[in-house]
Coordinates of C-alpha atoms in Angstrom, one line a residue:
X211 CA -15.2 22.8 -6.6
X212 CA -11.5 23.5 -5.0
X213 CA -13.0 22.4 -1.4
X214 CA -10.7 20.4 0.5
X215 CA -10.6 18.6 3.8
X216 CA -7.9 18.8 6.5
X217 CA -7.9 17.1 9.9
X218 CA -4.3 18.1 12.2
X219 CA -1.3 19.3 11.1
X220 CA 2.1 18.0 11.0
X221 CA 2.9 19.7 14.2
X222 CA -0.5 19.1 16.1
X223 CA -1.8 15.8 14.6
X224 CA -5.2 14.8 15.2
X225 CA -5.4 12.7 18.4
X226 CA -7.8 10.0 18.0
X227 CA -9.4 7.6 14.8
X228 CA -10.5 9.6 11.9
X229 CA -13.0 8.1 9.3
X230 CA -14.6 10.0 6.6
X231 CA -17.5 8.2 4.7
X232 CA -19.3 8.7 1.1
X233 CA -17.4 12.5 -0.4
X234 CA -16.0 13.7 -3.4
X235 CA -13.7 16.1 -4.3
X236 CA -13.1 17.9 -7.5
X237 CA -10.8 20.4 -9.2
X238 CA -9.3 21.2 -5.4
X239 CA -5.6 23.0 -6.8
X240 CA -4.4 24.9 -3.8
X241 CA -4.7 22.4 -1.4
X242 CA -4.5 18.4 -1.1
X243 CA -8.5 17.2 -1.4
X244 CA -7.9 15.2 1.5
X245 CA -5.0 15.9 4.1
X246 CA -4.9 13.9 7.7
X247 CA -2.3 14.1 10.4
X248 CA -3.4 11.7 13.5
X249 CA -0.5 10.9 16.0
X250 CA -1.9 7.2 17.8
X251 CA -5.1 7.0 15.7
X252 CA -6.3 5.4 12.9
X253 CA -7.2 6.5 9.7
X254 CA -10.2 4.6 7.5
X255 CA -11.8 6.2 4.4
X256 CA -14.7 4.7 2.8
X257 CA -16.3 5.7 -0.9
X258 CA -14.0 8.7 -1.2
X259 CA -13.7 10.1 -4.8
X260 CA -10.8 12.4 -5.6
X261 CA -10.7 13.9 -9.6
X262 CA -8.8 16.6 -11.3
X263 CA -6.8 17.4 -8.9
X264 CA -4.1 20.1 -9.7
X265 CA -1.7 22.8 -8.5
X266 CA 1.4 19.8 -7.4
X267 CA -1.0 19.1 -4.9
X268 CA -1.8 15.4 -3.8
X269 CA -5.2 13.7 -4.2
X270 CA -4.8 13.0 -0.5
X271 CA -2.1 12.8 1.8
X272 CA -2.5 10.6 5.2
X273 CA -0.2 10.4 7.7
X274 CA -0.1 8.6 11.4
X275 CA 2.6 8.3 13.5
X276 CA 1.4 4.8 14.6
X277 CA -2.1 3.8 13.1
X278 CA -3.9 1.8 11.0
X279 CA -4.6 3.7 7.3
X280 CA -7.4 1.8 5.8
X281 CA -8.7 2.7 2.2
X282 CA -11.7 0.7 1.6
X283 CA -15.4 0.4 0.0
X284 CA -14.9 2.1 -3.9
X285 CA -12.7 4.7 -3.9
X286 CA -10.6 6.4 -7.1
X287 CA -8.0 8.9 -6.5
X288 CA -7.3 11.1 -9.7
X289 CA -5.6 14.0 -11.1
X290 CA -5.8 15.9 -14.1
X291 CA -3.6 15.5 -17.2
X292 CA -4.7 17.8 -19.2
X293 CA -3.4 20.8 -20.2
X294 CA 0.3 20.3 -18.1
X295 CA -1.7 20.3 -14.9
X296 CA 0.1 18.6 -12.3
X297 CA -0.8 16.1 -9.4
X298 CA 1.4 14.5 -6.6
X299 CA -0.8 11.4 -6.4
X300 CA -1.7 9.8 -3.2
X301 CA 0.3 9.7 -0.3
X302 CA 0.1 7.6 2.9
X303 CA 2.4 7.2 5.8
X304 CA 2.7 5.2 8.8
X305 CA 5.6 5.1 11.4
X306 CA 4.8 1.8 12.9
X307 CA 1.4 0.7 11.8
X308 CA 0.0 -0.5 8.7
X309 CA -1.8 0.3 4.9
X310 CA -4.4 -1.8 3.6
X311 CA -6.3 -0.5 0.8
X312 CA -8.9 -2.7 -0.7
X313 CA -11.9 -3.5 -2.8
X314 CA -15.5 -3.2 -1.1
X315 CA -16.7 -6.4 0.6
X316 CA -19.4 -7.0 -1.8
X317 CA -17.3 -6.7 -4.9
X318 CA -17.3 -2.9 -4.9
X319 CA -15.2 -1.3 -7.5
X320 CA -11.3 -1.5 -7.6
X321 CA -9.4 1.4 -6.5
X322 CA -7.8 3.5 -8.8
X323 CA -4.7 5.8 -9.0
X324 CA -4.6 7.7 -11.7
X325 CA -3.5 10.7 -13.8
X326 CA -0.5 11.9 -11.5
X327 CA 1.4 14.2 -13.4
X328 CA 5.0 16.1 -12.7
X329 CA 5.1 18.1 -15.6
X330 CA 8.4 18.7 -17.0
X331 CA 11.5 17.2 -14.9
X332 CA 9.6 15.6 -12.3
X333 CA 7.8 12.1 -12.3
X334 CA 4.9 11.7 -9.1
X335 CA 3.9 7.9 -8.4
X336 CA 0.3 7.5 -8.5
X337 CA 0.6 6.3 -5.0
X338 CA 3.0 6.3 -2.4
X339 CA 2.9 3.9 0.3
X340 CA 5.2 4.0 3.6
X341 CA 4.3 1.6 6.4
X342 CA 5.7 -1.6 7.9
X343 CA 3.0 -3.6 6.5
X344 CA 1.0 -2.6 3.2
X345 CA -1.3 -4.7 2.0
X346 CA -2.9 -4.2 -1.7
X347 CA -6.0 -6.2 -3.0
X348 CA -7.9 -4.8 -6.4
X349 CA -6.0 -1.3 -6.9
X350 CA -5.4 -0.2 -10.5
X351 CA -2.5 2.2 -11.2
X352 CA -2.2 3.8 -14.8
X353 CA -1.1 7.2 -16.6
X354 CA 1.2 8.4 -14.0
X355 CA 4.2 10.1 -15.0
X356 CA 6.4 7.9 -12.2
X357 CA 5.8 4.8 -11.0
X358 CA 2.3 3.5 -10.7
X359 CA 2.7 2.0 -7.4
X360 CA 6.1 3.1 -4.7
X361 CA 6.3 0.9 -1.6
X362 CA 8.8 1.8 1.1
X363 CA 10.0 0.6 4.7
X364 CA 7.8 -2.4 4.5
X365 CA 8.7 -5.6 6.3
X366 CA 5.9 -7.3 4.5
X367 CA 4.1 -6.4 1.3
X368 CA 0.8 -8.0 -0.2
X369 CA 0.0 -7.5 -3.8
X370 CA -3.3 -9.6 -4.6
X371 CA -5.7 -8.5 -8.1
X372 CA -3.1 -5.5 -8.5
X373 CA -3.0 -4.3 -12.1
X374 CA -0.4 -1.5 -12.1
X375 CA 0.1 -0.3 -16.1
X376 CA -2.1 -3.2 -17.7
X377 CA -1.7 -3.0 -21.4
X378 CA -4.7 -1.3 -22.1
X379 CA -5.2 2.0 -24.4
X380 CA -1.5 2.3 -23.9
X381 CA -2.6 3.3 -20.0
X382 CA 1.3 2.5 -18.8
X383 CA 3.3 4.4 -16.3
X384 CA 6.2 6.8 -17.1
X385 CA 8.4 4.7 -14.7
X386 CA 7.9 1.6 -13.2
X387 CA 4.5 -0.7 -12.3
X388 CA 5.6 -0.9 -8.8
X389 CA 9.1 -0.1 -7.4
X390 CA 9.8 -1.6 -3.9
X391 CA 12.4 0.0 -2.2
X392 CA 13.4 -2.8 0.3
X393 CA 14.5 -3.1 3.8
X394 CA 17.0 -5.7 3.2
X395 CA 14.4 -8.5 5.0
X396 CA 11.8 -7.3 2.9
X397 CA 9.1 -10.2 1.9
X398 CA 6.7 -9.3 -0.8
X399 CA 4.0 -11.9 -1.9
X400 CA 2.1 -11.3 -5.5
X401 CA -1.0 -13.4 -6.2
X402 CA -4.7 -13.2 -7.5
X403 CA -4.8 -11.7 -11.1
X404 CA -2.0 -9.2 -11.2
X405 CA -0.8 -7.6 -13.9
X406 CA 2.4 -5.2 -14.6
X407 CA 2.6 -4.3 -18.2
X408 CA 2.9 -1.2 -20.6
X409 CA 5.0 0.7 -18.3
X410 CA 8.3 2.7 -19.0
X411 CA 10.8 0.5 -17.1
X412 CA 9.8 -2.4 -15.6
X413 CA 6.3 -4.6 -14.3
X414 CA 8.4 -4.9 -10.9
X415 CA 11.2 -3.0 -9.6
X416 CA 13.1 -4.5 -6.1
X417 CA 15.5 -1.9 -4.6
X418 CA 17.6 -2.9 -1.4
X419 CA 16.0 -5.6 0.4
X420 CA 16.0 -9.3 -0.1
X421 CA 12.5 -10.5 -1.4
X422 CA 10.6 -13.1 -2.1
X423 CA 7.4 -13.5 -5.1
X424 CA 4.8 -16.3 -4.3
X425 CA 2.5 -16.2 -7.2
X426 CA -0.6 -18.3 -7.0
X427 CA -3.1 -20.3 -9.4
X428 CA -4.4 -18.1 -11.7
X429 CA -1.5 -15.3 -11.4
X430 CA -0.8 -13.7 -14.9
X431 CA 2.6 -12.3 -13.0
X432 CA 5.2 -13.3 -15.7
X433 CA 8.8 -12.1 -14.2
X434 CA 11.4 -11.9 -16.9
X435 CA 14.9 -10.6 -16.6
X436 CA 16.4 -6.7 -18.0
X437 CA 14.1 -3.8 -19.0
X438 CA 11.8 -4.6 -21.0
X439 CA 10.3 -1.2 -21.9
X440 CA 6.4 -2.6 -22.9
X441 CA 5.9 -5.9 -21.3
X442 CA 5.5 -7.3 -18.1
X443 CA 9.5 -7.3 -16.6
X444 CA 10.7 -7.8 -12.7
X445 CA 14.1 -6.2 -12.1
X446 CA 15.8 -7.9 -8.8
X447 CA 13.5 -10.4 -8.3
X448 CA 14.1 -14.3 -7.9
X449 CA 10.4 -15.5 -8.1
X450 CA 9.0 -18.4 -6.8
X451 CA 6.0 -20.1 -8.1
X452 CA 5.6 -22.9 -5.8
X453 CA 3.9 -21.2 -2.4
X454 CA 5.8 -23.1 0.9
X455 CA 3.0 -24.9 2.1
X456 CA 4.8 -26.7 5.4
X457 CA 3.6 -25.3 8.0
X458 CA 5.9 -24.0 11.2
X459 CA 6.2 -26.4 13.8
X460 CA 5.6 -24.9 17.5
X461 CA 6.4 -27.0 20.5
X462 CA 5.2 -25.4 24.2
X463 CA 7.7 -26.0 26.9
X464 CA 6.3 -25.5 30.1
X465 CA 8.5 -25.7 33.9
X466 CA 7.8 -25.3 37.5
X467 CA 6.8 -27.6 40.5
X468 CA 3.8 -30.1 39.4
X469 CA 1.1 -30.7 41.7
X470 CA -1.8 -32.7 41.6
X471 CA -4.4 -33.1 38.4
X472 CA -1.5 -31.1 36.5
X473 CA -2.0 -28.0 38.0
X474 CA 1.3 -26.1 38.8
X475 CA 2.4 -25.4 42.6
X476 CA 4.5 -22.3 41.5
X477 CA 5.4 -19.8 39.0
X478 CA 5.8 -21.3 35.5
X479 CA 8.1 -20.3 32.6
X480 CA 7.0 -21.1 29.1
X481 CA 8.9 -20.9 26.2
X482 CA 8.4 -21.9 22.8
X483 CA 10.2 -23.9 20.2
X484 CA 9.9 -22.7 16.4
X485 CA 11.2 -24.2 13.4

């Protein structure tokens, strides 16, 4: 009860990989439940259960200047609702690595971000996700007062068996499912059996960036146009339901002096052509 954990600080991060197995945390309010600061390092939690968290705090807040953040093996990260207590949500960060937060390997239970809660004037995601690449696969997002899911700064983006505000109990979000906020190259692929429904503004939301939707067999991703308060809407998005199957085509180019049984007699250059 209000124990938390904290590896580094913003000012002297953690130098190294950090990995924290099998905890839980509960009612931690003057403190994130799980704060990490690592400067090259990665970052990998396995089985780690936040719940009623409070005091504007965040269920847990990662952050590497150029790691790997891995969120893996049935975890939840929750606040508390009740009673006008507030939660930031989850937070993750990194500068010029990657998020992947995923289901266990053996069908372990999808991840949850829940219960994230501004109070008055102020609307917390249920997670927010910084990184070049993030990469989502069985996460559910629901009763947060701002946007279930916020991605930012990401060159590519992965949604796969996402359900961010699925019509259920009237579990929406306050804003959005998931709000992108683009690069202006940005590529983000939907597929498995997503769903974005029952939130305040839209399933989707595509800020700044050019982007492109793949949906796959089986998708329940319908992408409509305008805000449709209750039903599963995309706002700036074109998508595409036909994945590009051709594959790239990469010739080798290879020069220097030839000797015999093809081995080369000086320095070689090679350089590829890609179309």
């Amino acid at each position: 009860a209000n124990a938390y954990l904290q590896i580094g600080t913003s000012t002297n991060p953690w130098i190294g990989n950090v990995t924290i197995n099998d905890i839980v945390f509960q009612n931690a309010s003057n403190s994130n439940s799980v704060t990490v600061y690592t400067d090259t390092g990665n970052i990998t939690m396995n089985n780690v259960d936040v719940s009623q968290q409070t005091g504007t705090r965040y269920t847990a807040f990662l952050d590497s200047n150029s790691g790997i953040i891995t969120v893996q093996n049935g975890s939840s990260f929750d606040g508390d609702n009740t009673g006008g207590d507030t939660s930031r949500g989850f937070y993750a960060n990194s500068d010029t690595g990657s998020i992947s937060i995923s289901g266990g390997s053996s069908g372990g239970s999808p991840y949850t971000f829940r219960d994230s809660s501004g109070g008055a004037g102020a609307n917390y995601n249920g997670a927010t996700l910084s990184a070049p690449i993030v990469t989502l696969s069985n996460v559910i997002a629901r009763t947060n007062d701002g946007n279930g899911i916020e991605l930012s700064n990401a060159a590519f983006i992965s949604l796969s068996s996402v359900q961010s505000g699925p019509n259920q109990n009237g579990e929406g979000n306050g804003l959005s499912g998931v709000r992108i906020n683009g690069t202006g190259s940005t590529i983000a692929v939907i597929s498995g059996t997503s769903s974005f429904a029952d939130n305040g503004s839209y399933g989707v939301a595509i800020f700044n960036g050019s982007l492109f939707i793949r949906t796959g067999v089986g998708n329940s991703v319908a992408c409509g146009s305008g805000n449709t308060a209750n039903g599963i809407s995309c706002y700036n998005v074109v998508p595409t339901t036909t994945p590009d199957v051709t594959p790239p085509t990469i010739t080798p180019n290879v020069t220097g002096t030839l000797g015999n049984n093809n081995w080369y007699t000086t320095n070689v250059g090679i350089t590829w052509i890609i179309t």
